[in-house]
């Protein structure tokens, strides 16, 4: 609770300009964060080359039947039902949910309309998928469907890793921090003897230097409001978190990895547990990675603080212009700027 109250009271500065690399951006997420990771990826696949989906299903899954967005009451009803039953527990397969061919066609249509990047960029993508053996929230079949959709859209089969041998609940997995491995409970971080952060980064980025013993960089808060402008209903918290290794403050060209929390994992709910105990920082120190931890806040329409993967921010939630996708992209662009303002 103390962490949640502190998050509510914080005031933060603008995201710093660090001259990070504009290419090779990667993103990982748990649960709703996994769905948002795939949405951000398809929207900006020219820049984002690596994606990790931990307990997440296929892009656009909630629109498996209603492919026009939340435009009519019937569409809204179908999308909510699909999000819960079809895209998490895989209970509506008799209705074709998730309907991968329909989703692939939807992605191609958005790309043709310029609402997401050309799908040719997916040819160089690397994908990490994870399904815990005790996860009853987002089941293995749903996660497997994410990999199959990526294959249909042009990702090479050998570029997709699917990890299923860890007996975890619905959680991000670590070597020794968090709840019991099989638990599905706050903070949704489970100690399973598996360094998921390291596994994610190694698959997405290639060979890595060994991690530091302790995190030697610095966490800092930043003002997320600058990235949503005057748009209402965006769902983002006022403050996000950034981790910057010391070398990335003095030398240009560090890569960016975005880490997206799941439902019930924002700083408003569990404090800094997700940002500080998932294990990314030690790898960032020795591999010149800036870590971006954007934050969603709970609200009346989104009581668990989930990323928008079913349309609560509006009908365009899959497109580049979607408020959350645009904000995340704007954060990456800001990090890539030079402090002196030069191109």
mmCIF file of C-alpha atoms in Angstrom:
data_model
loop_
_atom_site.group_PDB
_atom_site.id
_atom_site.type_symbol
_atom_site.label_atom_id
_atom_site.label_comp_id
_atom_site.label_asym_id
_atom_site.label_seq_id
_atom_site.Cartn_x
_atom_site.Cartn_y
_atom_site.Cartn_z
ATOM 1 C CA UNK A 1 0.000 0.000 0.000
ATOM 2 C CA UNK A 2 2.836 2.402 0.774
ATOM 3 C CA UNK A 3 4.190 1.958 -2.741
ATOM 4 C CA UNK A 4 0.761 2.575 -4.217
ATOM 5 C CA UNK A 5 0.312 5.775 -2.213
ATOM 6 C CA UNK A 6 3.764 6.985 -3.196
ATOM 7 C CA UNK A 7 2.955 6.379 -6.856
ATOM 8 C CA UNK A 8 -0.161 8.507 -6.516
ATOM 9 C CA UNK A 9 1.752 11.429 -4.969
ATOM 10 C CA UNK A 10 4.732 11.454 -7.337
ATOM 11 C CA UNK A 11 5.636 14.272 -9.658
ATOM 12 C CA UNK A 12 8.181 13.454 -12.324
ATOM 13 C CA UNK A 13 10.358 15.138 -14.929
ATOM 14 C CA UNK A 14 10.235 14.735 -18.684
ATOM 15 C CA UNK A 15 11.674 11.534 -20.144
ATOM 16 C CA UNK A 16 15.383 12.185 -20.828
ATOM 17 C CA UNK A 17 16.947 12.358 -24.286
ATOM 18 C CA UNK A 18 19.635 9.644 -24.267
ATOM 19 C CA UNK A 19 20.482 9.223 -27.974
ATOM 20 C CA UNK A 20 19.447 5.565 -27.827
ATOM 21 C CA UNK A 21 19.494 3.430 -30.953
ATOM 22 C CA UNK A 22 16.495 3.976 -33.205
ATOM 23 C CA UNK A 23 16.673 0.386 -34.413
ATOM 24 C CA UNK A 24 16.491 -2.957 -32.673
ATOM 25 C CA UNK A 25 13.882 -1.910 -30.115
ATOM 26 C CA UNK A 26 12.389 -4.870 -28.243
ATOM 27 C CA UNK A 27 9.391 -5.293 -25.965
ATOM 28 C CA UNK A 28 8.127 -7.860 -23.481
ATOM 29 C CA UNK A 29 4.928 -8.130 -21.495
ATOM 30 C CA UNK A 30 2.914 -10.322 -19.169
ATOM 31 C CA UNK A 31 -0.779 -11.036 -19.748
ATOM 32 C CA UNK A 32 -2.420 -7.760 -20.868
ATOM 33 C CA UNK A 33 1.120 -6.440 -21.274
ATOM 34 C CA UNK A 34 1.800 -9.320 -23.668
ATOM 35 C CA UNK A 35 -1.219 -8.395 -25.764
ATOM 36 C CA UNK A 36 -0.083 -4.762 -25.842
ATOM 37 C CA UNK A 37 3.442 -5.878 -26.746
ATOM 38 C CA UNK A 38 2.120 -7.606 -29.862
ATOM 39 C CA UNK A 39 -0.075 -4.599 -30.714
ATOM 40 C CA UNK A 40 2.897 -2.247 -30.437
ATOM 41 C CA UNK A 41 5.000 -4.665 -32.482
ATOM 42 C CA UNK A 42 2.625 -4.927 -35.419
ATOM 43 C CA UNK A 43 1.980 -1.196 -35.389
ATOM 44 C CA UNK A 44 5.723 -0.461 -35.560
ATOM 45 C CA UNK A 45 7.384 -3.608 -36.905
ATOM 46 C CA UNK A 46 9.932 -1.582 -38.878
ATOM 47 C CA UNK A 47 11.489 -0.428 -35.612
ATOM 48 C CA UNK A 48 10.567 -3.192 -33.155
ATOM 49 C CA UNK A 49 12.381 -6.422 -33.959
ATOM 50 C CA UNK A 50 11.896 -8.559 -30.859
ATOM 51 C CA UNK A 51 8.794 -9.382 -28.798
ATOM 52 C CA UNK A 52 8.240 -11.586 -25.742
ATOM 53 C CA UNK A 53 4.713 -12.658 -24.846
ATOM 54 C CA UNK A 54 4.488 -14.156 -21.362
ATOM 55 C CA UNK A 55 1.032 -15.662 -20.859
ATOM 56 C CA UNK A 56 -0.432 -13.755 -23.783
ATOM 57 C CA UNK A 57 -2.409 -14.731 -26.853
ATOM 58 C CA UNK A 58 -2.536 -13.612 -30.479
ATOM 59 C CA UNK A 59 -2.637 -10.015 -31.660
ATOM 60 C CA UNK A 60 -6.189 -8.665 -32.017
ATOM 61 C CA UNK A 61 -7.671 -11.755 -30.367
ATOM 62 C CA UNK A 62 -10.644 -9.941 -28.865
ATOM 63 C CA UNK A 63 -11.804 -9.085 -32.398
ATOM 64 C CA UNK A 64 -11.846 -12.669 -33.632
ATOM 65 C CA UNK A 65 -15.518 -12.326 -34.554
ATOM 66 C CA UNK A 66 -16.220 -8.576 -34.453
ATOM 67 C CA UNK A 67 -13.447 -7.232 -36.672
ATOM 68 C CA UNK A 68 -14.627 -3.643 -36.975
ATOM 69 C CA UNK A 69 -13.697 -2.520 -33.461
ATOM 70 C CA UNK A 70 -16.120 -1.529 -30.717
ATOM 71 C CA UNK A 71 -18.535 0.281 -32.996
ATOM 72 C CA UNK A 72 -21.894 -1.185 -31.992
ATOM 73 C CA UNK A 73 -23.320 -2.614 -28.769
ATOM 74 C CA UNK A 74 -23.244 -6.156 -30.197
ATOM 75 C CA UNK A 75 -19.580 -5.736 -31.138
ATOM 76 C CA UNK A 76 -18.754 -4.519 -27.640
ATOM 77 C CA UNK A 77 -20.530 -7.498 -26.082
ATOM 78 C CA UNK A 78 -18.763 -9.976 -28.362
ATOM 79 C CA UNK A 79 -15.353 -8.451 -27.734
ATOM 80 C CA UNK A 80 -15.710 -8.574 -23.946
ATOM 81 C CA UNK A 81 -16.860 -12.205 -24.075
ATOM 82 C CA UNK A 82 -14.026 -13.157 -26.414
ATOM 83 C CA UNK A 83 -11.440 -11.388 -24.300
ATOM 84 C CA UNK A 84 -12.381 -13.456 -21.246
ATOM 85 C CA UNK A 85 -13.430 -16.826 -22.622
ATOM 86 C CA UNK A 86 -11.770 -17.089 -26.013
ATOM 87 C CA UNK A 87 -8.507 -15.197 -25.543
ATOM 88 C CA UNK A 88 -7.634 -16.383 -22.054
ATOM 89 C CA UNK A 89 -9.236 -19.734 -21.257
ATOM 90 C CA UNK A 90 -9.733 -20.971 -24.841
ATOM 91 C CA UNK A 91 -13.336 -21.963 -24.115
ATOM 92 C CA UNK A 92 -14.969 -20.725 -27.332
ATOM 93 C CA UNK A 93 -13.034 -22.678 -29.948
ATOM 94 C CA UNK A 94 -16.302 -23.996 -31.375
ATOM 95 C CA UNK A 95 -16.913 -20.402 -32.520
ATOM 96 C CA UNK A 96 -13.488 -20.149 -34.120
ATOM 97 C CA UNK A 97 -11.904 -18.101 -31.327
ATOM 98 C CA UNK A 98 -9.193 -17.168 -31.769
ATOM 99 C CA UNK A 99 -9.888 -17.236 -35.519
ATOM 100 C CA UNK A 100 -6.342 -16.874 -36.809
ATOM 101 C CA UNK A 101 -7.223 -16.512 -40.473
ATOM 102 C CA UNK A 102 -9.622 -13.699 -39.649
ATOM 103 C CA UNK A 103 -6.973 -12.029 -37.491
ATOM 104 C CA UNK A 104 -4.346 -12.376 -40.221
ATOM 105 C CA UNK A 105 -6.743 -10.774 -42.698
ATOM 106 C CA UNK A 106 -7.417 -7.973 -40.215
ATOM 107 C CA UNK A 107 -3.692 -7.306 -39.848
ATOM 108 C CA UNK A 108 -3.193 -7.269 -43.622
ATOM 109 C CA UNK A 109 -6.091 -4.844 -44.037
ATOM 110 C CA UNK A 110 -4.720 -2.451 -41.399
ATOM 111 C CA UNK A 111 -1.282 -2.612 -43.024
ATOM 112 C CA UNK A 112 -2.739 -1.915 -46.474
ATOM 113 C CA UNK A 113 -4.545 1.103 -45.027
ATOM 114 C CA UNK A 114 -1.348 2.414 -43.422
ATOM 115 C CA UNK A 115 -2.761 2.019 -39.917
ATOM 116 C CA UNK A 116 0.084 -0.322 -38.945
ATOM 117 C CA UNK A 117 3.496 -0.872 -40.551
ATOM 118 C CA UNK A 118 3.922 -3.003 -43.658
ATOM 119 C CA UNK A 119 3.992 -6.618 -42.526
ATOM 120 C CA UNK A 120 7.199 -7.299 -44.454
ATOM 121 C CA UNK A 121 9.026 -6.020 -41.384
ATOM 122 C CA UNK A 122 7.981 -9.176 -39.536
ATOM 123 C CA UNK A 123 10.416 -11.252 -41.601
ATOM 124 C CA UNK A 124 13.261 -10.193 -39.303
ATOM 125 C CA UNK A 125 11.316 -10.485 -36.032
ATOM 126 C CA UNK A 126 12.244 -12.752 -33.147
ATOM 127 C CA UNK A 127 9.454 -13.965 -30.856
ATOM 128 C CA UNK A 128 9.595 -15.484 -27.358
ATOM 129 C CA UNK A 129 6.447 -17.167 -26.005
ATOM 130 C CA UNK A 130 5.907 -18.567 -22.518
ATOM 131 C CA UNK A 131 3.101 -20.578 -20.954
ATOM 132 C CA UNK A 132 3.398 -21.681 -17.328
ATOM 133 C CA UNK A 133 2.470 -25.288 -16.651
ATOM 134 C CA UNK A 134 0.087 -24.220 -13.847
ATOM 135 C CA UNK A 135 -1.378 -21.168 -15.598
ATOM 136 C CA UNK A 136 -5.181 -21.418 -15.653
ATOM 137 C CA UNK A 137 -5.753 -17.762 -16.588
ATOM 138 C CA UNK A 138 -4.245 -17.752 -20.093
ATOM 139 C CA UNK A 139 -3.920 -21.373 -21.152
ATOM 140 C CA UNK A 140 -1.250 -22.924 -23.366
ATOM 141 C CA UNK A 141 -3.464 -23.231 -26.451
ATOM 142 C CA UNK A 142 -4.038 -19.481 -26.433
ATOM 143 C CA UNK A 143 -0.314 -18.728 -26.222
ATOM 144 C CA UNK A 144 0.388 -21.251 -28.984
ATOM 145 C CA UNK A 145 -2.119 -19.416 -31.175
ATOM 146 C CA UNK A 146 0.023 -16.281 -30.893
ATOM 147 C CA UNK A 147 2.954 -18.143 -32.410
ATOM 148 C CA UNK A 148 0.828 -19.563 -35.202
ATOM 149 C CA UNK A 149 -0.510 -16.115 -36.105
ATOM 150 C CA UNK A 150 3.025 -14.746 -36.269
ATOM 151 C CA UNK A 151 3.979 -17.612 -38.609
ATOM 152 C CA UNK A 152 1.016 -16.844 -40.858
ATOM 153 C CA UNK A 153 2.114 -13.209 -41.001
ATOM 154 C CA UNK A 154 5.653 -14.041 -42.096
ATOM 155 C CA UNK A 155 7.796 -14.712 -39.020
ATOM 156 C CA UNK A 156 10.168 -17.634 -39.573
ATOM 157 C CA UNK A 157 9.345 -20.688 -37.456
ATOM 158 C CA UNK A 158 12.950 -20.926 -36.240
ATOM 159 C CA UNK A 159 12.734 -17.356 -34.901
ATOM 160 C CA UNK A 160 9.937 -18.313 -32.489
ATOM 161 C CA UNK A 161 10.796 -19.824 -29.096
ATOM 162 C CA UNK A 162 7.949 -21.381 -27.096
ATOM 163 C CA UNK A 163 8.822 -22.250 -23.488
ATOM 164 C CA UNK A 164 6.373 -24.566 -21.705
ATOM 165 C CA UNK A 165 8.440 -26.627 -19.272
ATOM 166 C CA UNK A 166 8.243 -24.386 -16.193
ATOM 167 C CA UNK A 167 5.449 -25.262 -13.676
ATOM 168 C CA UNK A 168 4.510 -21.620 -13.126
ATOM 169 C CA UNK A 169 1.152 -20.050 -12.482
ATOM 170 C CA UNK A 170 0.032 -16.852 -14.203
ATOM 171 C CA UNK A 171 3.146 -14.806 -13.509
ATOM 172 C CA UNK A 172 6.459 -13.455 -14.712
ATOM 173 C CA UNK A 173 9.114 -15.950 -13.674
ATOM 174 C CA UNK A 174 12.412 -15.390 -11.869
ATOM 175 C CA UNK A 175 15.167 -17.511 -10.368
ATOM 176 C CA UNK A 176 14.411 -16.760 -6.720
ATOM 177 C CA UNK A 177 12.239 -13.645 -6.261
ATOM 178 C CA UNK A 178 8.482 -13.646 -5.872
ATOM 179 C CA UNK A 179 5.768 -16.064 -4.806
ATOM 180 C CA UNK A 180 5.798 -19.853 -5.003
ATOM 181 C CA UNK A 181 6.294 -21.018 -8.571
ATOM 182 C CA UNK A 182 2.763 -22.373 -9.059
ATOM 183 C CA UNK A 183 1.046 -19.325 -7.509
ATOM 184 C CA UNK A 184 -1.332 -17.042 -9.381
ATOM 185 C CA UNK A 185 -1.510 -14.071 -7.012
ATOM 186 C CA UNK A 186 -0.069 -10.604 -6.471
ATOM 187 C CA UNK A 187 2.514 -9.535 -7.397
ATOM 188 C CA UNK A 188 2.291 -12.112 -10.233
ATOM 189 C CA UNK A 189 6.032 -12.737 -10.002
ATOM 190 C CA UNK A 190 7.033 -16.338 -9.301
ATOM 191 C CA UNK A 191 10.282 -17.900 -8.100
ATOM 192 C CA UNK A 192 10.766 -20.918 -10.352
ATOM 193 C CA UNK A 193 14.529 -21.254 -10.716
ATOM 194 C CA UNK A 194 14.276 -19.802 -14.229
ATOM 195 C CA UNK A 195 15.771 -16.460 -15.260
ATOM 196 C CA UNK A 196 13.018 -15.341 -17.599
ATOM 197 C CA UNK A 197 14.420 -11.847 -18.105
ATOM 198 C CA UNK A 198 17.724 -13.316 -19.265
ATOM 199 C CA UNK A 199 16.003 -15.889 -21.484
ATOM 200 C CA UNK A 200 13.827 -13.203 -23.079
ATOM 201 C CA UNK A 201 16.717 -10.861 -23.814
ATOM 202 C CA UNK A 202 18.993 -13.628 -25.106
ATOM 203 C CA UNK A 203 16.380 -14.841 -27.585
ATOM 204 C CA UNK A 204 15.371 -11.380 -28.758
ATOM 205 C CA UNK A 205 18.814 -9.757 -28.883
ATOM 206 C CA UNK A 206 21.307 -12.577 -29.340
ATOM 207 C CA UNK A 207 24.345 -13.474 -27.212
ATOM 208 C CA UNK A 208 24.633 -11.369 -24.051
ATOM 209 C CA UNK A 209 27.385 -10.453 -21.640
ATOM 210 C CA UNK A 210 26.851 -12.024 -18.189
ATOM 211 C CA UNK A 211 24.612 -9.971 -15.886
ATOM 212 C CA UNK A 212 25.941 -7.735 -13.141
ATOM 213 C CA UNK A 213 25.828 -9.027 -9.575
ATOM 214 C CA UNK A 214 23.623 -6.135 -8.474
ATOM 215 C CA UNK A 215 21.922 -3.428 -10.497
ATOM 216 C CA UNK A 216 24.415 -0.590 -10.888
ATOM 217 C CA UNK A 217 22.357 1.863 -12.903
ATOM 218 C CA UNK A 218 19.563 4.101 -11.699
ATOM 219 C CA UNK A 219 15.781 3.960 -11.705
ATOM 220 C CA UNK A 220 14.022 7.249 -12.343
ATOM 221 C CA UNK A 221 10.436 8.310 -12.799
ATOM 222 C CA UNK A 222 9.201 10.256 -15.803
ATOM 223 C CA UNK A 223 6.058 12.162 -16.728
ATOM 224 C CA UNK A 224 3.848 10.057 -19.008
ATOM 225 C CA UNK A 225 1.346 12.874 -19.483
ATOM 226 C CA UNK A 226 3.618 14.496 -22.058
ATOM 227 C CA UNK A 227 2.987 11.522 -24.344
ATOM 228 C CA UNK A 228 -0.817 11.599 -24.368
ATOM 229 C CA UNK A 229 -1.400 15.327 -24.835
ATOM 230 C CA UNK A 230 -4.987 16.355 -24.223
ATOM 231 C CA UNK A 231 -6.532 13.011 -25.198
ATOM 232 C CA UNK A 232 -9.039 11.706 -22.671
ATOM 233 C CA UNK A 233 -9.603 8.121 -21.591
ATOM 234 C CA UNK A 234 -6.036 7.022 -22.323
ATOM 235 C CA UNK A 235 -5.720 4.861 -19.207
ATOM 236 C CA UNK A 236 -2.076 5.708 -18.515
ATOM 237 C CA UNK A 237 -0.776 6.669 -15.096
ATOM 238 C CA UNK A 238 0.803 10.092 -14.679
ATOM 239 C CA UNK A 239 4.214 8.574 -13.942
ATOM 240 C CA UNK A 240 6.265 5.819 -15.580
ATOM 241 C CA UNK A 241 9.619 4.337 -14.656
ATOM 242 C CA UNK A 242 12.942 4.146 -16.490
ATOM 243 C CA UNK A 243 16.142 2.226 -15.764
ATOM 244 C CA UNK A 244 19.354 3.689 -17.179
ATOM 245 C CA UNK A 245 22.774 1.991 -16.887
ATOM 246 C CA UNK A 246 25.571 4.449 -16.209
ATOM 247 C CA UNK A 247 27.182 3.845 -19.609
ATOM 248 C CA UNK A 248 23.941 4.815 -21.369
ATOM 249 C CA UNK A 249 24.085 8.286 -19.806
ATOM 250 C CA UNK A 250 27.522 9.018 -21.258
ATOM 251 C CA UNK A 251 27.567 7.066 -24.528
ATOM 252 C CA UNK A 252 25.043 7.078 -27.372
ATOM 253 C CA UNK A 253 23.597 4.002 -29.047
ATOM 254 C CA UNK A 254 22.152 1.961 -26.185
ATOM 255 C CA UNK A 255 19.239 -0.207 -27.215
ATOM 256 C CA UNK A 256 15.776 0.120 -25.670
ATOM 257 C CA UNK A 257 13.760 -2.712 -24.155
ATOM 258 C CA UNK A 258 10.173 -1.935 -23.131
ATOM 259 C CA UNK A 259 8.726 -3.978 -20.244
ATOM 260 C CA UNK A 260 4.919 -3.982 -19.932
ATOM 261 C CA UNK A 261 3.286 -5.066 -16.671
ATOM 262 C CA UNK A 262 0.172 -7.201 -16.528
ATOM 263 C CA UNK A 263 -3.210 -6.563 -14.932
ATOM 264 C CA UNK A 264 -2.871 -5.880 -11.220
ATOM 265 C CA UNK A 265 0.873 -5.214 -11.559
ATOM 266 C CA UNK A 266 1.129 -1.449 -11.934
ATOM 267 C CA UNK A 267 2.970 0.696 -9.396
ATOM 268 C CA UNK A 268 -0.426 1.883 -8.151
ATOM 269 C CA UNK A 269 -1.154 -1.691 -7.057
ATOM 270 C CA UNK A 270 2.103 -3.442 -6.110
ATOM 271 C CA UNK A 271 4.606 -0.598 -5.840
ATOM 272 C CA UNK A 272 7.954 -1.224 -7.542
ATOM 273 C CA UNK A 273 7.951 -5.033 -7.332
ATOM 274 C CA UNK A 274 7.511 -5.572 -11.068
ATOM 275 C CA UNK A 275 10.202 -3.102 -12.043
ATOM 276 C CA UNK A 276 12.834 -4.109 -9.510
ATOM 277 C CA UNK A 277 12.474 -7.876 -8.993
ATOM 278 C CA UNK A 278 11.879 -9.279 -12.493
ATOM 279 C CA UNK A 279 15.624 -9.318 -13.177
ATOM 280 C CA UNK A 280 15.978 -7.096 -16.234
ATOM 281 C CA UNK A 281 18.218 -4.446 -14.657
ATOM 282 C CA UNK A 282 21.237 -6.703 -14.079
ATOM 283 C CA UNK A 283 21.226 -7.687 -17.750
ATOM 284 C CA UNK A 284 20.718 -4.083 -18.825
ATOM 285 C CA UNK A 285 23.852 -2.953 -16.976
ATOM 286 C CA UNK A 286 26.228 -5.201 -18.891
ATOM 287 C CA UNK A 287 24.501 -5.106 -22.280
ATOM 288 C CA UNK A 288 23.841 -1.384 -22.718
ATOM 289 C CA UNK A 289 20.066 -1.556 -22.488
ATOM 290 C CA UNK A 290 17.753 1.228 -21.385
ATOM 291 C CA UNK A 291 14.647 -0.263 -19.774
ATOM 292 C CA UNK A 292 11.304 1.496 -20.144
ATOM 293 C CA UNK A 293 8.552 0.522 -17.672
ATOM 294 C CA UNK A 294 5.389 2.402 -18.757
ATOM 295 C CA UNK A 295 2.431 2.306 -16.394
ATOM 296 C CA UNK A 296 -1.343 1.947 -16.663
ATOM 297 C CA UNK A 297 -3.612 3.057 -13.818
ATOM 298 C CA UNK A 298 -6.783 1.386 -12.535
ATOM 299 C CA UNK A 299 -10.024 3.171 -13.411
ATOM 300 C CA UNK A 300 -13.770 2.624 -13.464
ATOM 301 C CA UNK A 301 -13.654 1.076 -16.949
ATOM 302 C CA UNK A 302 -10.382 -0.730 -16.255
ATOM 303 C CA UNK A 303 -10.391 -1.629 -12.538
ATOM 304 C CA UNK A 304 -7.349 -3.927 -12.676
ATOM 305 C CA UNK A 305 -5.090 -1.527 -14.540
ATOM 306 C CA UNK A 306 -4.756 -3.617 -17.713
ATOM 307 C CA UNK A 307 -3.292 -2.485 -21.007
ATOM 308 C CA UNK A 308 -5.954 -1.948 -23.669
ATOM 309 C CA UNK A 309 -6.259 -5.127 -25.702
ATOM 310 C CA UNK A 310 -10.043 -5.086 -26.112
ATOM 311 C CA UNK A 311 -10.915 -1.465 -26.919
ATOM 312 C CA UNK A 312 -11.606 0.459 -23.718
ATOM 313 C CA UNK A 313 -9.700 3.472 -25.098
ATOM 314 C CA UNK A 314 -11.561 3.525 -28.408
ATOM 315 C CA UNK A 315 -12.121 1.757 -31.713
ATOM 316 C CA UNK A 316 -8.596 2.371 -33.040
ATOM 317 C CA UNK A 317 -6.788 0.550 -30.234
ATOM 318 C CA UNK A 318 -4.834 -1.673 -32.669
ATOM 319 C CA UNK A 319 -3.597 1.153 -34.894
ATOM 320 C CA UNK A 320 -0.565 3.439 -34.740
ATOM 321 C CA UNK A 321 -2.906 6.251 -33.768
ATOM 322 C CA UNK A 322 -4.251 4.371 -30.720
ATOM 323 C CA UNK A 323 -3.557 6.493 -27.678
ATOM 324 C CA UNK A 324 -1.539 3.879 -25.793
ATOM 325 C CA UNK A 325 0.439 2.719 -28.839
ATOM 326 C CA UNK A 326 1.152 6.319 -29.850
ATOM 327 C CA UNK A 327 2.296 7.138 -26.313
ATOM 328 C CA UNK A 328 4.674 4.164 -26.155
ATOM 329 C CA UNK A 329 6.102 4.997 -29.560
ATOM 330 C CA UNK A 330 6.538 8.607 -28.497
ATOM 331 C CA UNK A 331 8.491 7.493 -25.431
ATOM 332 C CA UNK A 332 10.889 5.495 -27.607
ATOM 333 C CA UNK A 333 11.306 8.454 -29.949
ATOM 334 C CA UNK A 334 12.070 10.750 -27.036
ATOM 335 C CA UNK A 335 14.766 8.410 -25.700
ATOM 336 C CA UNK A 336 16.388 8.400 -29.146
ATOM 337 C CA UNK A 337 16.714 12.196 -29.215
ATOM 338 C CA UNK A 338 20.029 13.843 -28.414
ATOM 339 C CA UNK A 339 20.318 16.034 -25.346
ATOM 340 C CA UNK A 340 21.724 18.866 -27.476
ATOM 341 C CA UNK A 341 18.703 18.761 -29.768
ATOM 342 C CA UNK A 342 20.722 17.910 -32.885
ATOM 343 C CA UNK A 343 19.398 15.283 -35.345
#
